CSV table of C-alpha atoms and ligand atoms in Angstrom, one decimal:
chain,number,residue,atom,x,y,z
A,1,UNK,CA,117.4,226.6,126.9
A,2,UNK,CA,113.6,226.6,126.3
A,3,UNK,CA,111.8,223.9,124.4
A,4,UNK,CA,108.3,223.9,122.9
A,5,UNK,CA,105.7,221.3,124.0
A,6,UNK,CA,102.8,220.1,121.8
A,7,UNK,CA,100.5,222.3,123.9
A,8,UNK,CA,102.6,225.2,122.6
A,9,UNK,CA,104.0,225.9,126.1
A,10,UNK,CA,107.7,226.0,127.1
A,11,UNK,CA,109.8,223.8,129.3
A,12,UNK,CA,113.4,224.7,130.3
A,13,UNK,CA,116.6,222.6,130.5
A,14,UNK,CA,120.0,223.9,131.9
A,15,UNK,CA,122.8,224.3,129.4
A,16,UNK,CA,126.3,222.8,129.8
A,17,UNK,CA,129.4,223.2,127.6
A,18,UNK,CA,130.0,220.5,125.0
A,19,UNK,CA,131.4,220.3,121.5
A,20,UNK,CA,128.9,221.9,119.0
A,21,UNK,CA,127.7,218.6,117.5
A,22,UNK,CA,127.0,217.1,120.9
A,23,UNK,CA,125.4,220.3,122.1
A,24,UNK,CA,123.1,220.3,119.1
A,25,UNK,CA,122.2,216.7,119.4
A,26,UNK,CA,121.4,217.0,123.1
A,27,UNK,CA,119.2,220.0,122.3
A,28,UNK,CA,117.6,218.0,119.5
A,29,UNK,CA,116.7,215.2,121.9
A,30,UNK,CA,115.4,217.6,124.5
A,31,UNK,CA,113.3,219.5,122.0
A,32,UNK,CA,111.7,216.2,120.8
A,33,UNK,CA,111.2,215.1,124.4
A,34,UNK,CA,109.5,218.4,125.3
A,35,UNK,CA,107.3,218.1,122.2
A,36,UNK,CA,106.3,214.5,122.9
A,37,UNK,CA,106.2,214.3,126.7
A,38,UNK,CA,105.9,217.9,127.8
A,39,UNK,CA,109.2,217.7,129.7
A,40,UNK,CA,112.9,217.4,128.9
A,41,UNK,CA,114.2,215.2,131.8
A,42,UNK,CA,117.2,212.9,131.0
A,43,UNK,CA,115.0,209.8,130.9
A,44,UNK,CA,112.5,211.3,128.5
A,45,UNK,CA,115.4,212.6,126.3
A,46,UNK,CA,116.7,209.1,126.1
A,47,UNK,CA,113.3,207.9,125.1
A,48,UNK,CA,113.1,210.6,122.5
A,49,UNK,CA,116.4,209.3,121.1
A,50,UNK,CA,114.6,206.0,120.2
A,51,UNK,CA,111.7,207.7,118.5
A,52,UNK,CA,111.2,207.9,114.8
A,53,UNK,CA,113.0,210.8,113.1
A,54,UNK,CA,115.9,210.9,115.5
A,55,UNK,CA,118.2,208.8,113.2
A,56,UNK,CA,117.6,211.4,110.5
A,57,UNK,CA,118.5,214.3,112.8
A,58,UNK,CA,121.7,212.5,113.9
A,59,UNK,CA,122.7,211.8,110.3
A,60,UNK,CA,122.1,215.4,109.3
A,61,UNK,CA,124.2,216.7,112.2
A,62,UNK,CA,127.0,214.3,111.1
A,63,UNK,CA,126.7,215.5,107.4
A,64,UNK,CA,126.7,219.1,108.6
A,65,UNK,CA,129.9,218.6,110.7
A,66,UNK,CA,131.6,217.0,107.7
A,67,UNK,CA,130.5,219.8,105.5
A,68,UNK,CA,131.9,222.4,107.9
A,69,UNK,CA,135.2,220.4,107.9
A,70,UNK,CA,135.3,220.8,104.1
A,71,UNK,CA,134.8,217.0,103.6
A,72,UNK,CA,132.1,217.6,101.0
A,73,UNK,CA,132.2,214.2,99.3
A,74,UNK,CA,131.9,212.3,102.6
A,75,UNK,CA,129.1,214.7,103.7
A,76,UNK,CA,127.3,213.9,100.4
A,77,UNK,CA,127.6,210.2,101.1
A,78,UNK,CA,126.0,210.7,104.6
A,79,UNK,CA,123.2,212.8,103.0
A,80,UNK,CA,122.6,210.0,100.5
A,81,UNK,CA,122.6,207.4,103.4
A,82,UNK,CA,120.1,209.5,105.3
A,83,UNK,CA,117.9,209.7,102.3
A,84,UNK,CA,118.1,205.9,101.7
A,85,UNK,CA,117.6,204.9,105.3
A,86,UNK,CA,115.1,207.5,106.6
A,87,UNK,CA,113.5,208.9,103.4
A,88,UNK,CA,114.6,212.5,104.5
A,89,UNK,CA,116.8,214.6,102.3
A,90,UNK,CA,118.5,217.4,104.3
A,91,UNK,CA,121.3,219.2,102.5
A,92,UNK,CA,124.6,219.1,104.4
A,93,UNK,CA,124.9,222.9,104.0
A,94,UNK,CA,121.6,223.7,105.7
A,95,UNK,CA,122.1,225.8,108.8
A,96,UNK,CA,119.9,224.5,111.5
A,97,UNK,CA,120.1,225.7,115.1
A,98,UNK,CA,120.0,223.4,118.1
A,99,UNK,CA,116.7,221.8,119.1
A,100,UNK,CA,115.7,220.4,115.7
A,101,UNK,CA,112.9,217.9,116.2
A,102,UNK,CA,111.9,215.8,113.2
A,103,UNK,CA,108.9,213.9,114.4
A,104,UNK,CA,108.4,211.6,111.4
A,105,UNK,CA,110.9,211.2,108.6
A,106,UNK,CA,108.7,210.4,105.5
A,107,UNK,CA,109.5,212.7,102.6
A,108,UNK,CA,111.1,215.5,104.6
A,109,UNK,CA,113.1,217.8,102.3
A,110,UNK,CA,115.3,220.6,103.5
A,111,UNK,CA,117.3,222.4,100.9
A,112,UNK,CA,121.0,222.8,101.5
A,113,UNK,CA,120.9,226.7,101.6
A,114,UNK,CA,117.9,226.9,104.0
A,115,UNK,CA,118.5,228.4,107.4
A,116,UNK,CA,116.5,227.3,110.4
A,117,UNK,CA,116.7,228.8,113.9
A,118,UNK,CA,116.6,227.0,117.2
A,119,UNK,CA,113.8,224.7,118.4
A,120,UNK,CA,112.2,224.0,115.0
A,121,UNK,CA,109.6,221.2,115.0
A,122,UNK,CA,109.2,219.4,111.6
A,123,UNK,CA,106.4,217.0,110.9
A,124,UNK,CA,106.4,214.4,108.1
A,125,UNK,CA,106.2,215.4,104.4
A,126,UNK,CA,107.6,218.9,105.0
A,127,UNK,CA,109.5,220.7,102.2
A,128,UNK,CA,111.7,223.7,102.9
A,129,UNK,CA,112.8,224.4,99.4
A,130,UNK,CA,114.4,226.7,96.9
A,131,UNK,CA,112.6,228.9,94.3
A,132,UNK,CA,114.5,231.1,91.8
A,133,UNK,CA,117.7,230.1,93.6
A,134,UNK,CA,116.6,231.4,97.0
A,135,UNK,CA,115.8,229.4,100.1
A,136,UNK,CA,113.8,230.2,103.2
A,137,UNK,CA,115.0,231.5,106.5
A,138,UNK,CA,113.0,230.2,109.5
A,139,UNK,CA,113.3,231.9,113.0
A,140,UNK,CA,113.3,230.3,116.4
A,141,UNK,CA,110.5,228.1,117.9
A,142,UNK,CA,108.8,227.5,114.6
A,143,UNK,CA,106.4,224.6,114.1
A,144,UNK,CA,105.9,223.2,110.6
A,145,UNK,CA,102.9,220.9,110.3
A,146,UNK,CA,102.7,217.8,108.3
A,147,UNK,CA,102.9,218.1,104.5
A,148,UNK,CA,103.6,221.9,104.7
A,149,UNK,CA,105.8,223.5,102.0
A,150,UNK,CA,107.8,226.6,102.7
A,151,UNK,CA,109.3,227.8,99.4
A,152,UNK,CA,111.6,230.6,98.1
A,153,UNK,CA,113.6,233.4,99.6
A,154,UNK,CA,111.1,234.2,102.4
A,155,UNK,CA,111.4,234.9,106.1
A,156,UNK,CA,109.4,233.0,108.6
A,157,UNK,CA,109.5,234.8,112.0
A,158,UNK,CA,110.0,233.5,115.5
A,159,UNK,CA,107.3,231.5,117.2
A,160,UNK,CA,105.4,230.9,113.9
A,161,UNK,CA,103.1,227.9,113.4
A,162,UNK,CA,102.6,226.6,109.9
A,163,UNK,CA,99.5,224.4,109.5
A,164,UNK,CA,99.3,221.0,108.0
A,165,UNK,CA,99.5,221.1,104.1
A,166,UNK,CA,100.0,224.9,104.0
A,167,UNK,CA,102.0,226.3,101.1
A,168,UNK,CA,104.0,229.3,102.4
A,169,UNK,CA,105.4,231.6,99.7
A,170,UNK,CA,105.4,234.9,101.5
A,171,UNK,CA,107.0,236.2,104.7
A,172,UNK,CA,105.3,235.3,107.9
A,173,UNK,CA,105.6,237.7,110.9
A,174,UNK,CA,106.7,236.7,114.4
A,175,UNK,CA,104.1,234.7,116.4
A,176,UNK,CA,101.7,234.2,113.5
A,177,UNK,CA,99.9,231.0,112.4
A,178,UNK,CA,99.7,230.4,108.7
A,179,UNK,CA,97.4,227.9,107.0
A,180,UNK,CA,96.1,227.0,103.6
A,181,UNK,CA,97.2,227.2,99.9
A,182,UNK,CA,98.6,229.8,99.5
A,183,UNK,CA,99.1,230.3,103.2
A,184,UNK,CA,97.1,233.0,105.0
A,185,UNK,CA,97.4,234.2,108.5
A,186,UNK,CA,94.8,233.2,111.1
A,187,UNK,CA,94.4,234.0,114.8
A,188,UNK,CA,95.5,230.8,116.5
A,189,UNK,CA,96.8,229.8,119.9
A,190,UNK,CA,100.4,230.7,119.0
A,191,UNK,CA,103.4,230.1,121.3
A,192,UNK,CA,104.1,233.8,121.3
A,193,UNK,CA,107.8,233.7,120.3
B,1,LIG,C1,97.7,225.3,112.2
B,1,LIG,C2,97.5,224.7,113.5
B,1,LIG,C3,98.8,224.6,114.4
B,1,LIG,C4,96.4,225.7,114.2
B,1,LIG,O1,96.0,225.2,115.4
B,1,LIG,P1,95.0,226.1,116.3
B,1,LIG,O2,95.7,227.4,116.7
B,1,LIG,O3,94.5,225.2,117.4
B,1,LIG,O4,93.9,226.5,115.3
B,1,LIG,P2,92.4,226.0,115.3
B,1,LIG,O5,92.4,224.5,115.2
B,1,LIG,O6,91.6,226.7,116.4
B,1,LIG,O7,91.9,226.5,113.8
B,1,LIG,C5,91.7,227.9,113.6
B,1,LIG,C6,91.1,228.0,112.2
B,1,LIG,O8,92.1,227.6,111.2
B,1,LIG,C7,91.6,226.5,110.4
B,1,LIG,N1,92.7,225.6,110.2
B,1,LIG,C8,93.5,225.0,111.2
B,1,LIG,N2,94.4,224.3,110.7
B,1,LIG,C9,94.3,224.4,109.3
B,1,LIG,C10,95.0,223.8,108.3
B,1,LIG,N3,96.1,223.0,108.4
B,1,LIG,N4,94.7,224.2,107.0
B,1,LIG,C11,93.6,225.0,106.8
B,1,LIG,N5,92.9,225.5,107.8
B,1,LIG,C12,93.2,225.2,109.1
B,1,LIG,C13,90.5,225.9,111.3
B,1,LIG,O9,89.6,225.2,110.4
B,1,LIG,C14,89.9,227.1,111.9
B,1,LIG,O10,89.1,227.8,111.0
B,1,LIG,P3,87.7,228.5,111.5
B,1,LIG,O11,88.1,229.6,112.4
B,1,LIG,O12,87.1,229.0,110.2
B,1,LIG,O13,86.9,227.4,112.1
B,1,LIG,C15,96.9,223.3,113.4
B,1,LIG,O14,95.6,223.3,113.0
B,1,LIG,C16,97.7,222.4,112.5
B,1,LIG,O15,97.6,222.4,111.3
B,1,LIG,N6,98.6,221.6,113.1
B,1,LIG,C17,99.4,220.6,112.4
B,1,LIG,C18,99.4,219.3,113.2
B,1,LIG,C19,100.3,218.3,112.6
B,1,LIG,O16,101.0,218.5,111.6
B,1,LIG,N7,100.2,217.1,113.1
B,1,LIG,C20,100.9,216.0,112.6
B,1,LIG,C21,101.1,214.9,113.6
B,1,LIG,S1,101.8,213.5,112.9
């Protein structure tokens, strides 16, 4: 599996079979390690485990598992715990692929019907929220900068970068960089999918 570094380059890590929650968590730690340290070795992944935002990812994965097992009430309790302990509100029903890296937890909100692909990097203060009952779909290898809001039934393509404090209310094509309020596309140094 490929993980994005903060230089918008990729590092790879071999895949092994594990139950889904463990596979997702391993990929989450690797993604974070790649983002912070530019590599996803075992030691670095362990270090990433201790960094801020990881507790929030773990609690979300647990809530998501409980939700899939039709234990909605227990899942809701875990979501509440996550919100109290880490300040992040991530709905148990949100579908988020492996390699989720939440770098800082403050005020992260991900609506329960949002769908995020693999290797999505989320900075602090990000909202991925609903508008008129519809939630966004984010592709793979997407970076969402600090304070950005992605709202409504829009599609954000693969390899997209969303700048700090951007408000994204329209579709963003693959590989694009979107900044500003409302977000506009710029020519940036994108990861290219
Ligand atoms: C969007 C982003 C990824 C683009 O990076 P980049 O490809 O290196 O782009 P550049 O820095 O070369 O900027 C290109 C243009 O976009 C503008 N721009 C960049 N980021 C912007 C933002 N968040 N909002 C508005 N304009 C922005 C620059 O001013 C520049 O404009 P110019 O061509 O008129 O001078 C980056 O600027 C960003 O916002 N990163 C978020 C980082 C973050 O959240 N860090 C949190 C750590 S805790």
